[in-house]
Amino acid sequence: MEKITELPSLYRHLEKMSVDELIHNINNEDKKVAFAIEKALPQVSRLISTIEEVLRKGGRMFYLGAGSGGRLSVLDKVELPNTYGIEKGVINCILAGGENRLLEVLEEKEDDEEDALRQMQEFNVSDKDIVIGISASGTTPFVLAGLRKCKEGGIPCGCIVNNPDSPIAALADYPIEVITGPEFVTGSTRMKCGTAQKMLFDMISTTVLIRLGRVEDNRMVNVRLINNKVVDRSVRMILSLTDLNDYDQAKSILLKCGNVKETVNYIIRNNIN
């Protein structure tokens, strides 16, 4: 297979460019990412529909990755329980080297096939779950081993890759191929590939959780009350969604009920205004 992600940059002699030239050229490359994702939207839609079905049946979703893509998947996972009020363990990450060693940047672990199999066994990943492999190259041994395990065990699996016709995409039931082209710094897939991966994580998790009822209208009605900013935002949502116009009273009820959705239901049910 041709690794487009490893092709030479379209730009030469970066060290001779001014700051303005560098940021202009990087920005031009970044503009290509959304258009590359647009071409893959049908693939994204099929994967999301399958994830929704799995989660509705009580299964779990697993990101499986290494390097920049794997670390970005952890960022997506850790934000979802607070933003959407889902239980921890619904969306998970299997990261090369272990999520608990995220900051050590164990790049060598992307070649450790046994680590992938061990972590999948620890999580007891089954055919009731779904696994999404993440690999810019589409050839990462850690991810390949995990997806082979999925195929052997009848576990539904998808992938996000940035090269066409890769081994990982060939293994996946629901492949997403986003071809972003050569990187600004040759081979530095933390750049456009990483940007594409982050955009896809946002798209996938947000769409799935909207479909599962974690958003009403355009509001995070299940957001957890983790700080003063979120409490204030939640109170203002309550005031806009009910006939109640007393900020302090709305806040008091919110803190008892725990989230906007339960508070609004309580206020309407008890005809509080």
Tab-separated table of C-alpha atoms in Angstrom:
chain	number	residue	atom	x	y	z
A	1	MET	CA	0.000	0.000	0.000
A	2	GLU	CA	1.079	3.576	-0.570
A	3	LYS	CA	1.492	5.530	2.656
A	4	ILE	CA	0.372	9.000	1.677
A	5	THR	CA	0.992	10.058	5.270
A	6	GLU	CA	4.713	9.449	4.688
A	7	LEU	CA	5.033	11.333	1.400
A	8	PRO	CA	7.247	14.448	1.345
A	9	SER	CA	5.678	17.718	2.418
A	10	LEU	CA	4.389	19.986	-0.320
A	11	TYR	CA	6.629	22.695	1.169
A	12	ARG	CA	10.409	22.930	1.123
A	13	HIS	CA	12.970	24.621	3.377
A	14	LEU	CA	10.595	25.274	6.262
A	15	GLU	CA	13.491	26.572	8.349
A	16	LYS	CA	13.851	29.514	5.962
A	17	MET	CA	10.220	30.618	6.235
A	18	SER	CA	9.077	33.578	8.329
A	19	VAL	CA	6.527	33.141	11.093
A	20	ASP	CA	3.829	34.562	8.817
A	21	GLU	CA	4.744	32.159	6.025
A	22	LEU	CA	4.762	29.163	8.361
A	23	ILE	CA	1.379	29.839	9.934
A	24	HIS	CA	-0.191	30.738	6.578
A	25	ASN	CA	0.973	27.466	5.048
A	26	ILE	CA	-0.033	25.380	8.065
A	27	ASN	CA	-3.457	27.011	7.981
A	28	ASN	CA	-3.792	26.214	4.280
A	29	GLU	CA	-3.068	22.557	5.012
A	30	ASP	CA	-5.519	22.502	7.932
A	31	LYS	CA	-8.276	23.773	5.613
A	32	LYS	CA	-8.050	20.496	3.714
A	33	VAL	CA	-9.092	18.390	6.709
A	34	ALA	CA	-12.812	19.190	6.790
A	35	PHE	CA	-13.121	18.535	3.051
A	36	ALA	CA	-11.389	15.167	3.466
A	37	ILE	CA	-13.846	14.253	6.237
A	38	GLU	CA	-16.766	15.369	4.072
A	39	LYS	CA	-15.842	12.724	1.500
A	40	ALA	CA	-15.991	10.067	4.229
A	41	LEU	CA	-19.327	11.098	5.791
A	42	PRO	CA	-21.214	8.046	4.466
A	43	GLN	CA	-18.637	5.822	6.195
A	44	VAL	CA	-18.942	7.878	9.374
A	45	SER	CA	-22.729	7.578	9.323
A	46	ARG	CA	-22.635	3.775	9.077
A	47	LEU	CA	-20.246	3.513	12.010
A	48	ILE	CA	-22.283	5.899	14.174
A	49	SER	CA	-25.523	4.002	13.503
A	50	THR	CA	-23.849	0.776	14.607
A	51	ILE	CA	-22.404	2.370	17.759
A	52	GLU	CA	-25.860	3.702	18.644
A	53	GLU	CA	-27.370	0.246	18.244
A	54	VAL	CA	-24.651	-1.350	20.394
A	55	LEU	CA	-25.029	1.207	23.193
A	56	ARG	CA	-28.834	0.985	23.152
A	57	LYS	CA	-28.479	-2.739	23.825
A	58	GLY	CA	-26.224	-2.083	26.818
A	59	GLY	CA	-22.906	-2.660	25.093
A	60	ARG	CA	-19.812	-0.497	25.281
A	61	MET	CA	-17.655	1.418	22.825
A	62	PHE	CA	-13.864	1.158	22.820
A	63	TYR	CA	-11.341	3.385	21.092
A	64	LEU	CA	-8.220	1.311	20.350
A	65	GLY	CA	-5.137	3.311	19.465
A	66	ALA	CA	-1.543	4.377	19.900
A	67	GLY	CA	0.432	7.586	19.517
A	68	SER	CA	-1.297	10.908	18.890
A	69	GLY	CA	-4.593	9.350	17.783
A	70	GLY	CA	-4.793	7.131	20.842
A	71	ARG	CA	-4.062	10.021	23.189
A	72	LEU	CA	-6.687	12.195	21.489
A	73	SER	CA	-9.250	9.432	21.968
A	74	VAL	CA	-8.577	9.546	25.707
A	75	LEU	CA	-9.346	13.274	25.668
A	76	ASP	CA	-12.712	12.535	24.040
A	77	LYS	CA	-13.542	9.754	26.473
A	78	VAL	CA	-12.743	11.671	29.663
A	79	GLU	CA	-14.947	14.651	28.759
A	80	LEU	CA	-18.133	12.728	27.956
A	81	PRO	CA	-19.377	11.729	31.436
A	82	ASN	CA	-19.331	15.351	32.651
A	83	THR	CA	-20.716	16.850	29.435
A	84	TYR	CA	-23.508	14.363	28.839
A	85	GLY	CA	-23.988	12.685	32.205
A	86	ILE	CA	-23.236	9.186	30.936
A	87	GLU	CA	-21.877	6.521	33.244
A	88	LYS	CA	-18.144	5.893	33.192
A	89	GLY	CA	-17.403	2.697	31.307
A	90	VAL	CA	-19.846	3.285	28.456
A	91	ILE	CA	-17.120	4.771	26.243
A	92	ASN	CA	-13.586	3.528	26.878
A	93	CYS	CA	-10.026	3.667	25.564
A	94	ILE	CA	-7.482	0.943	25.042
A	95	LEU	CA	-4.237	2.884	24.634
A	96	ALA	CA	-0.878	1.375	23.727
A	97	GLY	CA	1.113	1.320	26.957
A	98	GLY	CA	-2.001	1.846	29.058
A	99	GLU	CA	-4.189	4.873	29.667
A	100	ASN	CA	-2.656	5.269	33.123
A	101	ARG	CA	0.722	5.944	31.445
A	102	LEU	CA	-0.651	8.487	28.972
A	103	LEU	CA	1.854	11.226	29.826
A	104	GLU	CA	4.860	8.952	29.376
A	105	VAL	CA	4.258	8.941	25.585
A	106	LEU	CA	5.284	5.305	25.127
A	107	GLU	CA	5.521	5.412	21.340
A	108	GLU	CA	7.385	2.094	21.248
A	109	LYS	CA	4.273	0.364	22.584
A	110	GLU	CA	2.499	0.814	19.246
A	111	ASP	CA	4.412	-2.302	18.117
A	112	ASP	CA	3.306	-4.371	21.133
A	113	GLU	CA	0.595	-6.716	19.853
A	114	GLU	CA	0.417	-8.625	23.146
A	115	ASP	CA	-0.392	-5.404	25.012
A	116	ALA	CA	-3.490	-4.913	22.857
A	117	LEU	CA	-4.697	-8.463	23.480
A	118	ARG	CA	-3.974	-8.220	27.211
A	119	GLN	CA	-5.909	-4.975	27.617
A	120	MET	CA	-8.855	-6.284	25.614
A	121	GLN	CA	-8.959	-9.300	27.894
A	122	GLU	CA	-8.780	-7.092	31.002
A	123	PHE	CA	-11.771	-5.089	29.731
A	124	ASN	CA	-13.541	-8.342	28.834
A	125	VAL	CA	-14.396	-6.951	25.386
A	126	SER	CA	-17.125	-9.127	23.860
A	127	ASP	CA	-19.404	-9.361	20.845
A	128	LYS	CA	-21.846	-7.110	22.717
A	129	ASP	CA	-19.344	-4.231	22.389
A	130	ILE	CA	-17.824	-2.304	19.478
A	131	VAL	CA	-14.152	-1.409	18.950
A	132	ILE	CA	-12.812	1.486	16.835
A	133	GLY	CA	-9.186	1.184	15.792
A	134	ILE	CA	-7.265	4.437	15.315
A	135	SER	CA	-4.171	4.571	13.143
A	136	ALA	CA	-2.975	7.338	10.836
A	137	SER	CA	-0.864	4.891	8.838
A	138	GLY	CA	-3.438	2.112	8.889
A	139	THR	CA	-0.664	-0.352	9.768
A	140	THR	CA	-0.053	0.064	13.534
A	141	PRO	CA	0.649	-3.443	14.966
A	142	PHE	CA	-1.095	-2.684	18.291
A	143	VAL	CA	-4.310	-1.767	16.447
A	144	LEU	CA	-3.997	-4.581	13.911
A	145	ALA	CA	-3.728	-7.146	16.703
A	146	GLY	CA	-6.802	-5.757	18.419
A	147	LEU	CA	-8.917	-5.798	15.259
A	148	ARG	CA	-7.790	-9.338	14.411
A	149	LYS	CA	-9.006	-10.332	17.866
A	150	CYS	CA	-12.338	-8.662	17.065
A	151	LYS	CA	-12.691	-10.628	13.832
A	152	GLU	CA	-11.902	-13.888	15.614
A	153	GLY	CA	-14.431	-13.173	18.363
A	154	GLY	CA	-17.209	-11.733	16.236
A	155	ILE	CA	-16.802	-8.324	17.883
A	156	PRO	CA	-18.069	-5.450	15.677
A	157	CYS	CA	-15.220	-3.105	14.776
A	158	GLY	CA	-14.578	0.099	12.888
A	159	CYS	CA	-11.502	2.182	12.263
A	160	ILE	CA	-10.230	5.664	11.525
A	161	VAL	CA	-7.229	5.707	9.172
A	162	ASN	CA	-5.556	8.268	6.922
A	163	ASN	CA	-4.163	6.088	4.151
A	164	PRO	CA	-6.191	4.278	1.481
A	165	ASP	CA	-6.389	0.481	1.243
A	166	SER	CA	-4.697	-0.181	4.565
A	167	PRO	CA	-4.551	-3.519	6.450
A	168	ILE	CA	-6.506	-2.020	9.341
A	169	ALA	CA	-9.316	-0.801	7.077
A	170	ALA	CA	-9.424	-4.266	5.468
A	171	LEU	CA	-10.063	-5.822	8.888
A	172	ALA	CA	-12.713	-3.309	9.993
A	173	ASP	CA	-16.433	-3.886	9.520
A	174	TYR	CA	-16.976	-0.118	9.399
A	175	PRO	CA	-13.819	1.580	8.060
A	176	ILE	CA	-13.441	5.348	7.885
A	177	GLU	CA	-10.670	6.477	5.542
A	178	VAL	CA	-9.907	10.198	5.692
A	179	ILE	CA	-7.123	10.962	3.252
A	180	THR	CA	-5.590	14.272	4.312
A	181	GLY	CA	-2.435	14.049	2.178
A	182	PRO	CA	1.212	14.678	3.092
A	183	GLU	CA	1.854	16.513	6.337
A	184	PHE	CA	3.351	20.017	6.508
A	185	VAL	CA	6.325	18.513	8.335
A	186	THR	CA	6.931	15.256	6.453
A	187	GLY	CA	5.500	12.290	8.384
A	188	SER	CA	4.319	14.341	11.379
A	189	THR	CA	0.862	12.791	11.640
A	190	ARG	CA	0.095	14.698	14.828
A	191	MET	CA	-0.809	17.532	12.468
A	192	LYS	CA	-3.519	17.015	9.806
A	193	CYS	CA	-4.120	13.380	10.706
A	194	GLY	CA	-4.461	14.301	14.376
A	195	THR	CA	-6.798	17.172	13.511
A	196	ALA	CA	-8.968	14.834	11.433
A	197	GLN	CA	-9.052	12.266	14.235
A	198	LYS	CA	-10.084	14.867	16.822
A	199	MET	CA	-12.839	16.169	14.538
A	200	LEU	CA	-14.104	12.629	13.990
A	201	PHE	CA	-14.087	11.802	17.704
A	202	ASP	CA	-16.163	14.923	18.350
A	203	MET	CA	-18.519	14.028	15.505
A	204	ILE	CA	-18.954	10.393	16.521
A	205	SER	CA	-19.412	10.772	20.278
A	206	THR	CA	-21.559	13.901	20.035
A	207	THR	CA	-23.885	12.413	17.425
A	208	VAL	CA	-24.231	9.108	19.277
A	209	LEU	CA	-25.058	10.797	22.581
A	210	ILE	CA	-27.551	13.176	20.978
A	211	ARG	CA	-29.235	10.144	19.435
A	212	LEU	CA	-29.301	8.485	22.856
A	213	GLY	CA	-31.204	11.409	24.354
A	214	ARG	CA	-28.401	13.131	26.248
A	215	VAL	CA	-29.227	16.502	24.568
A	216	GLU	CA	-32.598	18.242	24.296
A	217	ASP	CA	-33.065	20.934	21.669
A	218	ASN	CA	-29.437	22.121	21.620
A	219	ARG	CA	-28.820	22.021	25.359
A	220	MET	CA	-26.637	19.838	27.575
A	221	VAL	CA	-29.509	19.022	29.929
A	222	ASN	CA	-27.613	16.117	31.517
A	223	VAL	CA	-24.394	18.034	32.204
A	224	ARG	CA	-22.883	17.295	35.612
A	225	LEU	CA	-22.613	20.154	38.085
A	226	ILE	CA	-18.844	20.123	38.229
A	227	ASN	CA	-18.093	23.820	38.809
A	228	ASN	CA	-19.667	27.238	39.285
A	229	LYS	CA	-19.692	28.002	35.561
A	230	VAL	CA	-21.706	24.871	34.798
A	231	VAL	CA	-24.081	25.500	37.701
A	232	ASP	CA	-24.753	29.023	36.434
A	233	ARG	CA	-25.266	27.785	32.858
A	234	SER	CA	-27.634	25.111	34.143
A	235	VAL	CA	-29.688	27.579	36.181
A	236	ARG	CA	-30.079	29.826	33.139
A	237	MET	CA	-31.210	26.851	31.084
A	238	ILE	CA	-33.838	26.057	33.719
A	239	LEU	CA	-35.112	29.644	33.700
A	240	SER	CA	-35.420	29.536	29.903
A	241	LEU	CA	-37.215	26.181	29.899
A	242	THR	CA	-39.760	26.829	32.659
A	243	ASP	CA	-42.013	29.583	33.991
A	244	LEU	CA	-39.765	29.964	37.020
A	245	ASN	CA	-37.977	33.334	37.107
A	246	ASP	CA	-36.288	33.198	40.509
A	247	TYR	CA	-32.569	32.426	39.973
A	248	ASP	CA	-31.866	31.383	43.565
A	249	GLN	CA	-34.927	29.144	43.747
A	250	ALA	CA	-33.993	27.493	40.450
A	251	LYS	CA	-30.450	26.937	41.718
A	252	SER	CA	-31.699	25.417	44.961
A	253	ILE	CA	-33.935	22.941	43.122
A	254	LEU	CA	-31.140	22.157	40.657
A	255	LEU	CA	-28.710	21.242	43.421
A	256	LYS	CA	-31.295	18.869	44.884
A	257	CYS	CA	-32.255	17.257	41.567
A	258	GLY	CA	-28.737	16.983	40.153
A	259	ASN	CA	-29.157	18.085	36.551
A	260	VAL	CA	-31.203	20.325	34.277
A	261	LYS	CA	-33.429	17.586	32.884
A	262	GLU	CA	-34.554	16.318	36.282
A	263	THR	CA	-34.978	19.860	37.585
A	264	VAL	CA	-37.184	20.947	34.677
A	265	ASN	CA	-39.325	17.834	35.060
A	266	TYR	CA	-39.655	18.495	38.801
A	267	ILE	CA	-40.646	22.145	38.309
A	268	ILE	CA	-43.227	21.323	35.638
A	269	ARG	CA	-44.603	18.361	37.561
A	270	ASN	CA	-45.079	20.456	40.686
A	271	ASN	CA	-46.246	23.555	38.812
A	272	ILE	CA	-43.572	25.756	40.386
A	273	ASN	CA	-43.426	29.330	39.056
